[in-house]
XYZ file of C-alpha atoms in Angstrom:
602
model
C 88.597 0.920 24.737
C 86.420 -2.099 24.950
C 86.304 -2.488 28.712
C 85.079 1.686 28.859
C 82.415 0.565 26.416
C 81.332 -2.646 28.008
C 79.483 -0.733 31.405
C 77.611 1.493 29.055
C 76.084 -1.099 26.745
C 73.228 -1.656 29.536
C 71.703 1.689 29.352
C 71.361 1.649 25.171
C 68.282 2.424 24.650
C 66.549 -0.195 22.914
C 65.176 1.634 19.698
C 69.507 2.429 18.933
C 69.901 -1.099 18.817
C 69.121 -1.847 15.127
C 66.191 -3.966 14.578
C 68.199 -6.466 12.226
C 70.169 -6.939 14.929
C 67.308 -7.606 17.343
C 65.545 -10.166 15.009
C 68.851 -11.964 14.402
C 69.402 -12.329 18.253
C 65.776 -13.850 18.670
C 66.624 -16.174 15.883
C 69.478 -17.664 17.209
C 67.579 -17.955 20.223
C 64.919 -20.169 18.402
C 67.363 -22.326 16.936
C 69.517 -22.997 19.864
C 65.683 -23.929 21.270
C 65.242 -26.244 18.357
C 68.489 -27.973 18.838
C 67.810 -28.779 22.939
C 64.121 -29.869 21.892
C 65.865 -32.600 19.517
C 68.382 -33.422 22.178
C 65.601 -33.580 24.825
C 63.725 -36.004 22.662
C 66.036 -38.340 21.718
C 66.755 -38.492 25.906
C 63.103 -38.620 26.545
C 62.813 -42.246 23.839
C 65.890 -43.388 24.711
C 64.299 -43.586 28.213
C 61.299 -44.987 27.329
C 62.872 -47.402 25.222
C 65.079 -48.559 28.050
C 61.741 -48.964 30.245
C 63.824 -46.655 32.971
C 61.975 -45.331 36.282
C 58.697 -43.429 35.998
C 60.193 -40.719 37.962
C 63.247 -40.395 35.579
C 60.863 -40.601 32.253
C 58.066 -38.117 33.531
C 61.060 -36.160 34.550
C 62.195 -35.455 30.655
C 58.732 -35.501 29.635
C 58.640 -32.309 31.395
C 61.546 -30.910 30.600
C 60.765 -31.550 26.667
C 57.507 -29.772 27.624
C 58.947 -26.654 29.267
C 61.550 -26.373 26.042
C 58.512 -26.485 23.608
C 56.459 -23.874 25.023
C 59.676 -22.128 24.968
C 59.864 -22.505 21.614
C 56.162 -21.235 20.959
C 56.707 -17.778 22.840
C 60.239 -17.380 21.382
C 58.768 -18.224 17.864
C 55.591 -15.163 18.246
C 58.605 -12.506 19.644
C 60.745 -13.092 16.725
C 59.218 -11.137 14.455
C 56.947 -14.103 12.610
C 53.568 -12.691 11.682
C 55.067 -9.716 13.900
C 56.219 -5.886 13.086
C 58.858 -3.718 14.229
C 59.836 -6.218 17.732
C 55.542 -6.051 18.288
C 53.762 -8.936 19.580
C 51.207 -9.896 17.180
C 47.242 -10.078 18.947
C 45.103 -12.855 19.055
C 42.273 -13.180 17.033
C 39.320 -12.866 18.880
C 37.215 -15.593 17.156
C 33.342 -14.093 18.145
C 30.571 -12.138 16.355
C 29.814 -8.819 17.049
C 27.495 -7.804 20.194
C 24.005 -8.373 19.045
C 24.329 -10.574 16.527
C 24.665 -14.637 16.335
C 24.818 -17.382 13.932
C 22.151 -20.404 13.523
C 23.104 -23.288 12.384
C 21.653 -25.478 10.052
C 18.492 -27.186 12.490
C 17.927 -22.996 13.937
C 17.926 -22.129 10.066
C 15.369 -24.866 8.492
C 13.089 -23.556 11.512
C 13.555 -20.091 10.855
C 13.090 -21.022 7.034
C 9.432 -22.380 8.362
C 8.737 -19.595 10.187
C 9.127 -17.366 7.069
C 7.604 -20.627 4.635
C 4.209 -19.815 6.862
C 4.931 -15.787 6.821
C 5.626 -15.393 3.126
C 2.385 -17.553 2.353
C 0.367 -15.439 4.360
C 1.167 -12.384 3.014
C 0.921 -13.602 -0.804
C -2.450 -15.354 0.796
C -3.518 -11.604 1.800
C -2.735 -10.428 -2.074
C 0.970 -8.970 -1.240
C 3.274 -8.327 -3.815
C 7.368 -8.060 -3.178
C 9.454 -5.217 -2.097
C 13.324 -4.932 -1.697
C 14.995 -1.855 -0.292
C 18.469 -1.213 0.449
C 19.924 -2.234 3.576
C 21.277 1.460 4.479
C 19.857 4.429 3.708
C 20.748 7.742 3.218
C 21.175 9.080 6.790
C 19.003 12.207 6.207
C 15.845 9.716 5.297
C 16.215 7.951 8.379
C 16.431 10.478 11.034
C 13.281 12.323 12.341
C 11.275 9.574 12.487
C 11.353 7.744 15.210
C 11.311 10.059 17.862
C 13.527 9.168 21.361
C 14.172 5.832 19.682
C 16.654 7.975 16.873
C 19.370 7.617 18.865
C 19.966 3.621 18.755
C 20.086 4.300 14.503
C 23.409 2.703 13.267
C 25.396 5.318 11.341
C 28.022 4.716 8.451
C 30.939 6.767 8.402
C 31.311 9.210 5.351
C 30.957 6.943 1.938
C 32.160 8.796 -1.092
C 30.575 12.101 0.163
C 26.981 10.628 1.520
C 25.935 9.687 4.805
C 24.839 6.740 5.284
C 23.132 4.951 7.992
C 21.984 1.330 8.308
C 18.110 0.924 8.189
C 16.152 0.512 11.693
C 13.319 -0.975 10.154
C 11.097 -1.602 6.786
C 8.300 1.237 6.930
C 10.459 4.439 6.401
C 12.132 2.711 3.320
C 8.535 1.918 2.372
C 7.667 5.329 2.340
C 10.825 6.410 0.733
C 10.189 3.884 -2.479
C 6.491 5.239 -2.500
C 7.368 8.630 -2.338
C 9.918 8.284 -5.273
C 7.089 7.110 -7.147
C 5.567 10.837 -6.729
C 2.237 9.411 -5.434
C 1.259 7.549 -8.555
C 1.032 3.700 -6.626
C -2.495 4.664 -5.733
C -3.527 1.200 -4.227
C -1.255 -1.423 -3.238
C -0.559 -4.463 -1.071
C 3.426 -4.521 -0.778
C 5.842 -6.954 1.566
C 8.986 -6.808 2.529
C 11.373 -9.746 4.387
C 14.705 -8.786 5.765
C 17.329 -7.734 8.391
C 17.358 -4.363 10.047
C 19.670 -2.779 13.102
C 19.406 -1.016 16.011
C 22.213 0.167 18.533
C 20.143 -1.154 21.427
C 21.209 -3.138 24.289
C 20.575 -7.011 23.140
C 18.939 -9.771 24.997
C 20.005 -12.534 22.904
C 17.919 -15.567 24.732
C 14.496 -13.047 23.784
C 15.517 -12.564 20.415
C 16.423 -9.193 20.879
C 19.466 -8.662 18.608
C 21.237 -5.124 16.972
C 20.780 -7.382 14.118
C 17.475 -9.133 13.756
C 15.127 -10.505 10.602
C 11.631 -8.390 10.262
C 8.525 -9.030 8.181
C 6.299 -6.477 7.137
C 3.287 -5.803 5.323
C 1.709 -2.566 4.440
C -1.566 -1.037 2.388
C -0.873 1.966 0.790
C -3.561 4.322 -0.720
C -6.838 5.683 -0.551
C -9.376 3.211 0.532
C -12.907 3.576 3.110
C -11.657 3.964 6.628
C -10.555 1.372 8.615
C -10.860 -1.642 6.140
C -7.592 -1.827 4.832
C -7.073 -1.714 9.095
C -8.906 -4.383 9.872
C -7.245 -6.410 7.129
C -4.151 -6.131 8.398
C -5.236 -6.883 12.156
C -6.496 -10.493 10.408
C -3.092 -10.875 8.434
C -1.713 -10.729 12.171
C -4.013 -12.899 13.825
C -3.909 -15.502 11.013
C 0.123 -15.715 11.146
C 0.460 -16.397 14.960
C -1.880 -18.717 15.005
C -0.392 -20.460 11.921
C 2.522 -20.584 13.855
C 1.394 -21.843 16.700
C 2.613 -19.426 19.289
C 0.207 -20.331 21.758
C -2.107 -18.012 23.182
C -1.754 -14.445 22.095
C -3.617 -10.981 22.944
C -3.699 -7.953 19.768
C -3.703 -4.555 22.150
C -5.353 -1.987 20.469
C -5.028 2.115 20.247
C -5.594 5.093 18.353
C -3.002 7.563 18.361
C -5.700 10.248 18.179
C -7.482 8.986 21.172
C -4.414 8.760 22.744
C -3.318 12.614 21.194
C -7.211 13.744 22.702
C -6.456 11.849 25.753
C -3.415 13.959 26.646
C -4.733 17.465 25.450
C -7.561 16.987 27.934
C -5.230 16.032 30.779
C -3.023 19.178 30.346
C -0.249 18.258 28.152
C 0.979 20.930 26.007
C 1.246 19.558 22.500
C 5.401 20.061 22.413
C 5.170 17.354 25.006
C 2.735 15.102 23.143
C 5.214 12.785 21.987
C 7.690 12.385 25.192
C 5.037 11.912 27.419
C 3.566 9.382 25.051
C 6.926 7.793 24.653
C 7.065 7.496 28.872
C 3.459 5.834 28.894
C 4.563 3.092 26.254
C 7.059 1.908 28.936
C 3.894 0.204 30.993
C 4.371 -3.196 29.505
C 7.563 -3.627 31.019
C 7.892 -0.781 33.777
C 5.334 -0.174 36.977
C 3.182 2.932 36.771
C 5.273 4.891 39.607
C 8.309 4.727 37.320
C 6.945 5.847 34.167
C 5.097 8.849 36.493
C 8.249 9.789 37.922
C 10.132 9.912 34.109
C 6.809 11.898 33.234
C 7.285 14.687 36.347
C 11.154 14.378 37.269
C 12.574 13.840 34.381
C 10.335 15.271 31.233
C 8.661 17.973 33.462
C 5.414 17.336 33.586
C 2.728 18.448 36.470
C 2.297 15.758 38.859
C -1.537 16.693 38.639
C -1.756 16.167 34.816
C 0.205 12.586 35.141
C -1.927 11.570 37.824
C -4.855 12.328 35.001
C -3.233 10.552 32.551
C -2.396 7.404 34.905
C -6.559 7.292 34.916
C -7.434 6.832 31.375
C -4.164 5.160 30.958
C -4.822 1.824 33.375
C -8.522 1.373 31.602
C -8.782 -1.557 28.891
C -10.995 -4.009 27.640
C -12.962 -4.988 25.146
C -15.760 -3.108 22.495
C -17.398 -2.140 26.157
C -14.500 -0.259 27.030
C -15.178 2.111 23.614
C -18.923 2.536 25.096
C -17.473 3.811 28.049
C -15.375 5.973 26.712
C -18.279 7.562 24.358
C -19.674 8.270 27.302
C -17.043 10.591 28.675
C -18.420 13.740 27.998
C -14.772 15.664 28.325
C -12.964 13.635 26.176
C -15.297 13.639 23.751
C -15.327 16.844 23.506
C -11.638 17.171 21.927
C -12.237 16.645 18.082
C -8.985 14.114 17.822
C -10.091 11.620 20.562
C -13.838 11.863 19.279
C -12.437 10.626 15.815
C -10.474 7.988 17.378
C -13.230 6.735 19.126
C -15.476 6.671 15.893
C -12.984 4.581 14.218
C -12.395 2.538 16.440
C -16.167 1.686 16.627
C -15.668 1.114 12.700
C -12.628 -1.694 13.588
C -14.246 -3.686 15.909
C -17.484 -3.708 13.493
C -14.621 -5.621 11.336
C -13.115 -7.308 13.385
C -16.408 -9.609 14.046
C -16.482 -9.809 10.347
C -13.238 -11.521 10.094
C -13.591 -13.887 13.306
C -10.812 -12.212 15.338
C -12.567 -9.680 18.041
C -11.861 -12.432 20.715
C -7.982 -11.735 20.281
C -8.075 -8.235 20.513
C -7.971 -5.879 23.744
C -8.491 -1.944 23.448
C -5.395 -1.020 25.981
C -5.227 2.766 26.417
C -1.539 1.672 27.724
C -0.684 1.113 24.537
C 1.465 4.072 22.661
C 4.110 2.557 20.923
C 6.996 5.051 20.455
C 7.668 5.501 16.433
C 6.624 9.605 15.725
C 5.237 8.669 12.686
C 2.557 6.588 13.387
C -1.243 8.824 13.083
C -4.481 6.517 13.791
C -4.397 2.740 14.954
C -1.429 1.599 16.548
C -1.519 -2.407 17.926
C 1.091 -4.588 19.152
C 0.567 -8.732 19.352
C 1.668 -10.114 22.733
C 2.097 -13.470 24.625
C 2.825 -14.414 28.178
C 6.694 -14.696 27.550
C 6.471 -10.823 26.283
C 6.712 -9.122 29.855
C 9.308 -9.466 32.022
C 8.786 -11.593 35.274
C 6.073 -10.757 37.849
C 4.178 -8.331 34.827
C 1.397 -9.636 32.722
C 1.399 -9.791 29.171
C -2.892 -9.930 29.002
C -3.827 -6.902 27.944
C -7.182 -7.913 29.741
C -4.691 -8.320 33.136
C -5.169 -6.086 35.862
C -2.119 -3.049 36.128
C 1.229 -3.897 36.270
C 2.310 -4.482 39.743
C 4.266 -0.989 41.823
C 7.024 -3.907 43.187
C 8.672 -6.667 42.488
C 12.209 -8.085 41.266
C 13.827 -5.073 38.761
C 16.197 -5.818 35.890
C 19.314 -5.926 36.948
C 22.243 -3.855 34.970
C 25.528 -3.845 35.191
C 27.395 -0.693 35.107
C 29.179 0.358 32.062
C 32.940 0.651 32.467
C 33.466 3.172 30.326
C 31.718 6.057 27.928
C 32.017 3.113 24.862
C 30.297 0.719 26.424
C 26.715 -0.365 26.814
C 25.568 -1.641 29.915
C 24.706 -5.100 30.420
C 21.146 -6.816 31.025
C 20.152 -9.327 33.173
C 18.436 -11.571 30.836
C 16.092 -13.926 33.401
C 14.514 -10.191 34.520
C 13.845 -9.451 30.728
C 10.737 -10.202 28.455
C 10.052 -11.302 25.178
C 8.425 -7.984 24.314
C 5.737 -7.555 21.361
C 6.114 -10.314 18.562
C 4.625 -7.978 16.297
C 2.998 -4.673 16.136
C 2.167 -2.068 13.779
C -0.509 0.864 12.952
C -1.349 3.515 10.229
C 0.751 6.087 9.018
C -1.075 8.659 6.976
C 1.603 10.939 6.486
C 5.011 9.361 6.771
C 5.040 9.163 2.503
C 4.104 13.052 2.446
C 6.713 14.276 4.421
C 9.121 12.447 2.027
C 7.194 14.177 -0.862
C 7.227 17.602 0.992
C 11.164 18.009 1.663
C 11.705 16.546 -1.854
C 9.641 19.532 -3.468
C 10.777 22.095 -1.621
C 9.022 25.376 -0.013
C 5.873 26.092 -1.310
C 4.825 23.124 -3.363
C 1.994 21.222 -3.003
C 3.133 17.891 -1.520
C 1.464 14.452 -2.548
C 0.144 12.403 0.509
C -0.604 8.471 0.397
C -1.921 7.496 3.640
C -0.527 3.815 4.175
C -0.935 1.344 7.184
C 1.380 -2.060 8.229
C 2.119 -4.534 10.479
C 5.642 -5.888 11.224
C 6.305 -9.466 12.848
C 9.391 -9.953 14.635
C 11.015 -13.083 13.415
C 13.439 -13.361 16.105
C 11.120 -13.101 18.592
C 9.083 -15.589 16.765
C 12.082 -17.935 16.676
C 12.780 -17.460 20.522
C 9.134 -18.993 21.397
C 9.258 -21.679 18.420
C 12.672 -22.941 19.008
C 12.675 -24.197 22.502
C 10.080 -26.741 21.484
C 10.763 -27.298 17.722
C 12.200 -31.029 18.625
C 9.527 -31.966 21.334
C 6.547 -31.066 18.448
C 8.287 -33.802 15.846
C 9.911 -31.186 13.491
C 13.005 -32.345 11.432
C 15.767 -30.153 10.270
C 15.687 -31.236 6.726
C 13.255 -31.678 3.873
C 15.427 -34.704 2.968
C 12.521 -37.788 2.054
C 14.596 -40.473 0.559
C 17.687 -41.409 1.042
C 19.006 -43.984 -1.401
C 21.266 -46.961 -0.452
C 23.351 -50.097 -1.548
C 23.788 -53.457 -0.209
C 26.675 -55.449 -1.248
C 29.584 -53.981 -3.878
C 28.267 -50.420 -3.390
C 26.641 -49.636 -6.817
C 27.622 -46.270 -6.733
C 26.642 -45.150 -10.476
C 23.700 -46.715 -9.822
C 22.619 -45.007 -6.638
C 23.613 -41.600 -8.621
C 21.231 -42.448 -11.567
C 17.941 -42.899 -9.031
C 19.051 -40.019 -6.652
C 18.935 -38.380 -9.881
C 15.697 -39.325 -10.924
C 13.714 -38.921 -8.391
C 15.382 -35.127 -7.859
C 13.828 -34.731 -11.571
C 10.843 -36.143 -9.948
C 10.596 -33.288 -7.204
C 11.615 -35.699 -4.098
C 14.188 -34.109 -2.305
C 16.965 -37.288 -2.108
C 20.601 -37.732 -0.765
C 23.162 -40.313 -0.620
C 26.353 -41.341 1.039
C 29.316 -40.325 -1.424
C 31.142 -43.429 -0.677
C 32.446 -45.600 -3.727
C 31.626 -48.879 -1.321
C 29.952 -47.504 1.937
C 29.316 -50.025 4.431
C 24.766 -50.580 5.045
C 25.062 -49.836 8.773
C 26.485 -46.313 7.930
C 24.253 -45.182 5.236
C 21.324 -45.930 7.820
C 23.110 -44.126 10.316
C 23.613 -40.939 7.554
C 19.761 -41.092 6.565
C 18.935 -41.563 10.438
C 20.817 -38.552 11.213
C 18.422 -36.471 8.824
C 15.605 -38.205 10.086
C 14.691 -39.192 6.712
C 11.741 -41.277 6.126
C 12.466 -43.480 2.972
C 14.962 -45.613 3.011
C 15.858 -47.106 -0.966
C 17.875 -50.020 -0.942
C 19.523 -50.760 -4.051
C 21.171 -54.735 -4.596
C 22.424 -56.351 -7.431
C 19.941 -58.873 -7.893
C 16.950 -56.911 -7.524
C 18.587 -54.587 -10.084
C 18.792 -57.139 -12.363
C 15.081 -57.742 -11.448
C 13.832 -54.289 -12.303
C 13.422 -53.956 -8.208
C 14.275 -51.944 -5.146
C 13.289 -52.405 -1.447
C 11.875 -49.390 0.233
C 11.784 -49.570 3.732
C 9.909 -46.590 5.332
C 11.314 -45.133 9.042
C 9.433 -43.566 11.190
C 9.949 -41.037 15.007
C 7.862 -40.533 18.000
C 8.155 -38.849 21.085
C 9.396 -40.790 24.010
C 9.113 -38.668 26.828
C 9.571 -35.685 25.777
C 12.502 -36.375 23.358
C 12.221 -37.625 19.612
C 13.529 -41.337 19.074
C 13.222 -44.116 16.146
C 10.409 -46.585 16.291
C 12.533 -49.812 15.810
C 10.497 -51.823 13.064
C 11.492 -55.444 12.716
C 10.058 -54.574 9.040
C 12.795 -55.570 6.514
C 10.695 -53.223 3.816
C 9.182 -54.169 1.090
C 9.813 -54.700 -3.116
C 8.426 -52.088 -5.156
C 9.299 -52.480 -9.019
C 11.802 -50.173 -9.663
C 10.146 -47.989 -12.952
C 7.119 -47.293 -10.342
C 9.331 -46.028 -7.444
C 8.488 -42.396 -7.953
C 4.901 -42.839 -8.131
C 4.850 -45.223 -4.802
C 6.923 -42.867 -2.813
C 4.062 -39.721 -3.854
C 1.058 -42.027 -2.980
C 2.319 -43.040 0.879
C 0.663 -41.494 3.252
C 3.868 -40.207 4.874
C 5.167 -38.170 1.642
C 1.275 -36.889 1.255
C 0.863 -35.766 5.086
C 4.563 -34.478 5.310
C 4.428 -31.003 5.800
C 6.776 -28.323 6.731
C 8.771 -30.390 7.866
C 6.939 -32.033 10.583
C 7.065 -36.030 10.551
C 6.366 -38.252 13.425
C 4.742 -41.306 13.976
């Protein structure tokens, strides 16, 4: 009976076999593994131990090597960490496309950036706003015209769809609307993440997940003031920040609305063919004509109208020419653009800022909901390579070196970006929105009622992009990546509770201090630890001086040696400073008075 069996046991299928029997099988395997590896090491010392020939000891060596990785793959397929005979996967230790970590020196820089940010706005009489990080999908969608489709949906949450928010000002406008019209006149911020399904350029800060800034006027107020502000809000945060040189281009959507009607468009196309011509910053005019005519339909005729008005920019002079264009100022929405515009620049002198702004008829940005000035802040890293960022440049050149994209492989998956052939893009941008809050209002009354309107206008800054520019040469402008200003030390037997009692105090004080928590740490290595933080007091606690009522304060100090931050070596040993007046000596140096965002260098 058994040898008529034994020929058939090969062709078992391997799910009859039960899986008890299977695991017990791999099992034994493991262990008869274990018991060569033991065997294989005590050949493998008792080799070494008899100083035998290389060749004979790098011989087992191997051997013992082959029988433990043995051991590791027969360990996985025996079932630990494994489920019904299936090989457990790796996990795939990475964060999610579009998104990154910083560590702690990319964070205390991104803290400054939002330090200088957050004081700007309260500066500008902002007060703070919070909205939820997802929305309710229906608020979201309808507003931001061709862009909709990179909105992150949520699948189905206890019966509401949700979707994650794509940016601050339709959450604004939700908040004010639920307020049924009643915040008249207000100044409100908002600092947070937001998501889009785009393709990221991680090296430009361009991220699915990225950190935006906003600021917004709501209400009622004389035209174009509240405008204006917000245009010197900009201007005053880039330069606080040091960007370098930056240009504010300037529109009006209902120039730009005119502009189009008098060219030909029919108004169902107003908003594609507006979203074509905001692809000029990055894209040569032939391209964005040919989306206009092949692929949106448009008469070749009526784009090569619109590619006139389109390439003019300039300054206040370019608004006197354009008064002086008899057809366009014959349409009653490009005539109103063009008086308010007059109106901003009138302001603009006011608040000392007209030489960083550029009226760019170029300019459309994309958003549907935007209805009056629209402006975007730009700086040579914005545009890809071989196109200008100056709005006062000349047109973007018909050749040159494209982005280059790699294919996607399959319906799932997003194509990929060269990032050397990518730019920066806008660092911030913004415009008015006069109706965004009455829509809300409108669907939430229903058909028939009288809706509430609140005409509102913002600016949001990119913090990302921000970071992208800043970071590169944080180190090489002296900036630290700690607010840490004294870092207290002992000589001798350690002095531990000691060192704990004047970190403490001079916390209470409001001087950020550290120490090394080391019962008995060695000098060198609590100079090294304070070093490391690049922090600028140094206390040094010993037991006589204690006795004394004394410390020694020794104050350290960086430069830049070319091009790279290093210690000035001080032969200075420091100096006494009675230790009841510690806190008050450390506030009167110069280097705790002048210390400032955390920039410190010699």
């Amino acid at each position: 009976m058994f040898r008529t069996f034994r020929p058939l046991l090969p062709s078992i299928p391997r799910r009859a076999i039960p899986a008890s029997y299977r695991r017990f099988s791999k099992m034994a395997a493991t262990e008869d593994l274990q018991r060569e590896i033991q065997a294989q090491t005590a050949i493998f010392n008792d080799l070494r131990l008899k100083d035998s020939n290389p060749g004979a000891l790098d011989e087992a060596k191997k051997k013992l090597g082959d029988l433990k990785r043995a051991l590791g793959v027969a360990t996985a397929a025996s079932g630990s960490g494994a489920k019904d005979g299936k090989k457990k996967e790796r996990l795939l230790l990475k964060t999610a496309k579009g998104t990154r970590d910083f560590g702690p020196g990319e964070m205390y820089c991104r803290e400054y950036v939002e330090r200088v940010v957050k004081d700007c706005f309260t500066s500008f009489g902002g007060s703070c706003l919070d909205t939820p990080v997802f929305e309710r999908k229906d608020v979201l969608t309808g507003k931001y015209g061709e862009d909709s489709k990179l909105i992150f949906d949520l699948m189905d949450q206890g019966g509401e769809q949700l979707a994650l928010r794509y940016d601050h000002t339709v959450p604004l406008a939700r908040y004010l609307a639920m307020l049924g019209g009643t915040n008249t006149h207000s100044k409100i911020w908002q600092v947070g993440k937001v998501y889009r399904r785009d393709n990221p350029v991680m090296s430009k800060g361009r991220m699915r997940e990225f950190s935006q800034a906003d600021f917004d006027i709501s209400g009622v107020w004389d035209p174009m003031v509240p405008d204006a502000e917000i245009v010197s809000l900009m201007c005053t945060i880039l330069t606080k920040l040091e960007v370098g040189d930056f240009t504010v281009k300037l529109n009006n959507r209902k120039i730009l609305d005119g502009m189009f009607e008098v060219c030909g468009v029919s108004p169902e196309k107003i908003r594609t063919i507006s979203s074509a011509v905001d692809k000029l910053d990055k894209s040569p005019w032939s391209e964005v004509k040919h989306e206009m005519t092949e692929e949106k339909g448009l008469d070749e005729a009526t784009a090569d109208k619109i590619g006139e008005y389109v390439k003019l920019k300039g300054g206040p002079e370019l608004l006197d020419r354009l008064t002086t264009d008899t057809t366009l100022m014959s349409n009653v929405s490009a005539k109103d653009g063009i008086v308010e515009m007059g109106m901003l620049f009138k302001y603009l002198r006011a608040y000392k800022v007209i030489d960083k702004v550029s009226f760019d008829l170029s300019l459309a940005r994309g958003l549907d909901y935007y209805t009056g000035l629209i402006f975007e802040a730009v700086v040579a890293a914005s545009a890809p390579p071989g196109f200008s960022a100056n709005a006062n440049a000349t047109p973007a050149p018909e050749v040159g070196k494209k982005s280059k994209r790699k294919k996607a492989e399959s319906a799932d998956d997003d194509e990929e970006i060269d990032e050397s052939q990518v730019g920066v893009g806008s660092i911030a941008a913004g415009g008015r929105y006069d109706k965004l809050v009455g829509m809300f209002h409108a669907a939430a009354a229903g058909e028939g009622k009288k809706a509430a309107s609140v005409p509102c206008v913002g600016v949001s800054m990119g913090l990302d992009r921000i970071f992208a520019l800043l970071w590169p040469t944080w180190a090489e402008k002296g900036m630290r990546s700690k607010e840490t200003m004294v870092y207290v030390m002992a000589a001798g037997d350690g002095l531990l509770e000691e060192r704990i009692a004047l970190v403490q105090e001079l916390r209470a004080a409001g001087i950020k201090t550290d120490f090394l928590a080391k019962v008995k740490p060695k000098l060198p290595a609590q100079f090294a630890a304070g070093e490391r933080d690049e922090v600028p007091f140094a206390v040094i606690l010993g037991a006589d001086e204690l006795q004394a009522g004394l410390v020694t304060v020794k104050e350290q100090r960086w430069a830049i040696v070319d091009g790279k931050k290093a210690k000035v070596e001080s032969a200075d040993k420091g100096v006494q400073v009675r230790r009841d007046e510690l806190v008050d000596w450390i506030k009167r140096s110069a280097s705790f008075q002048s210390w400032s965002s955390g920039k410190l260098i010699a």
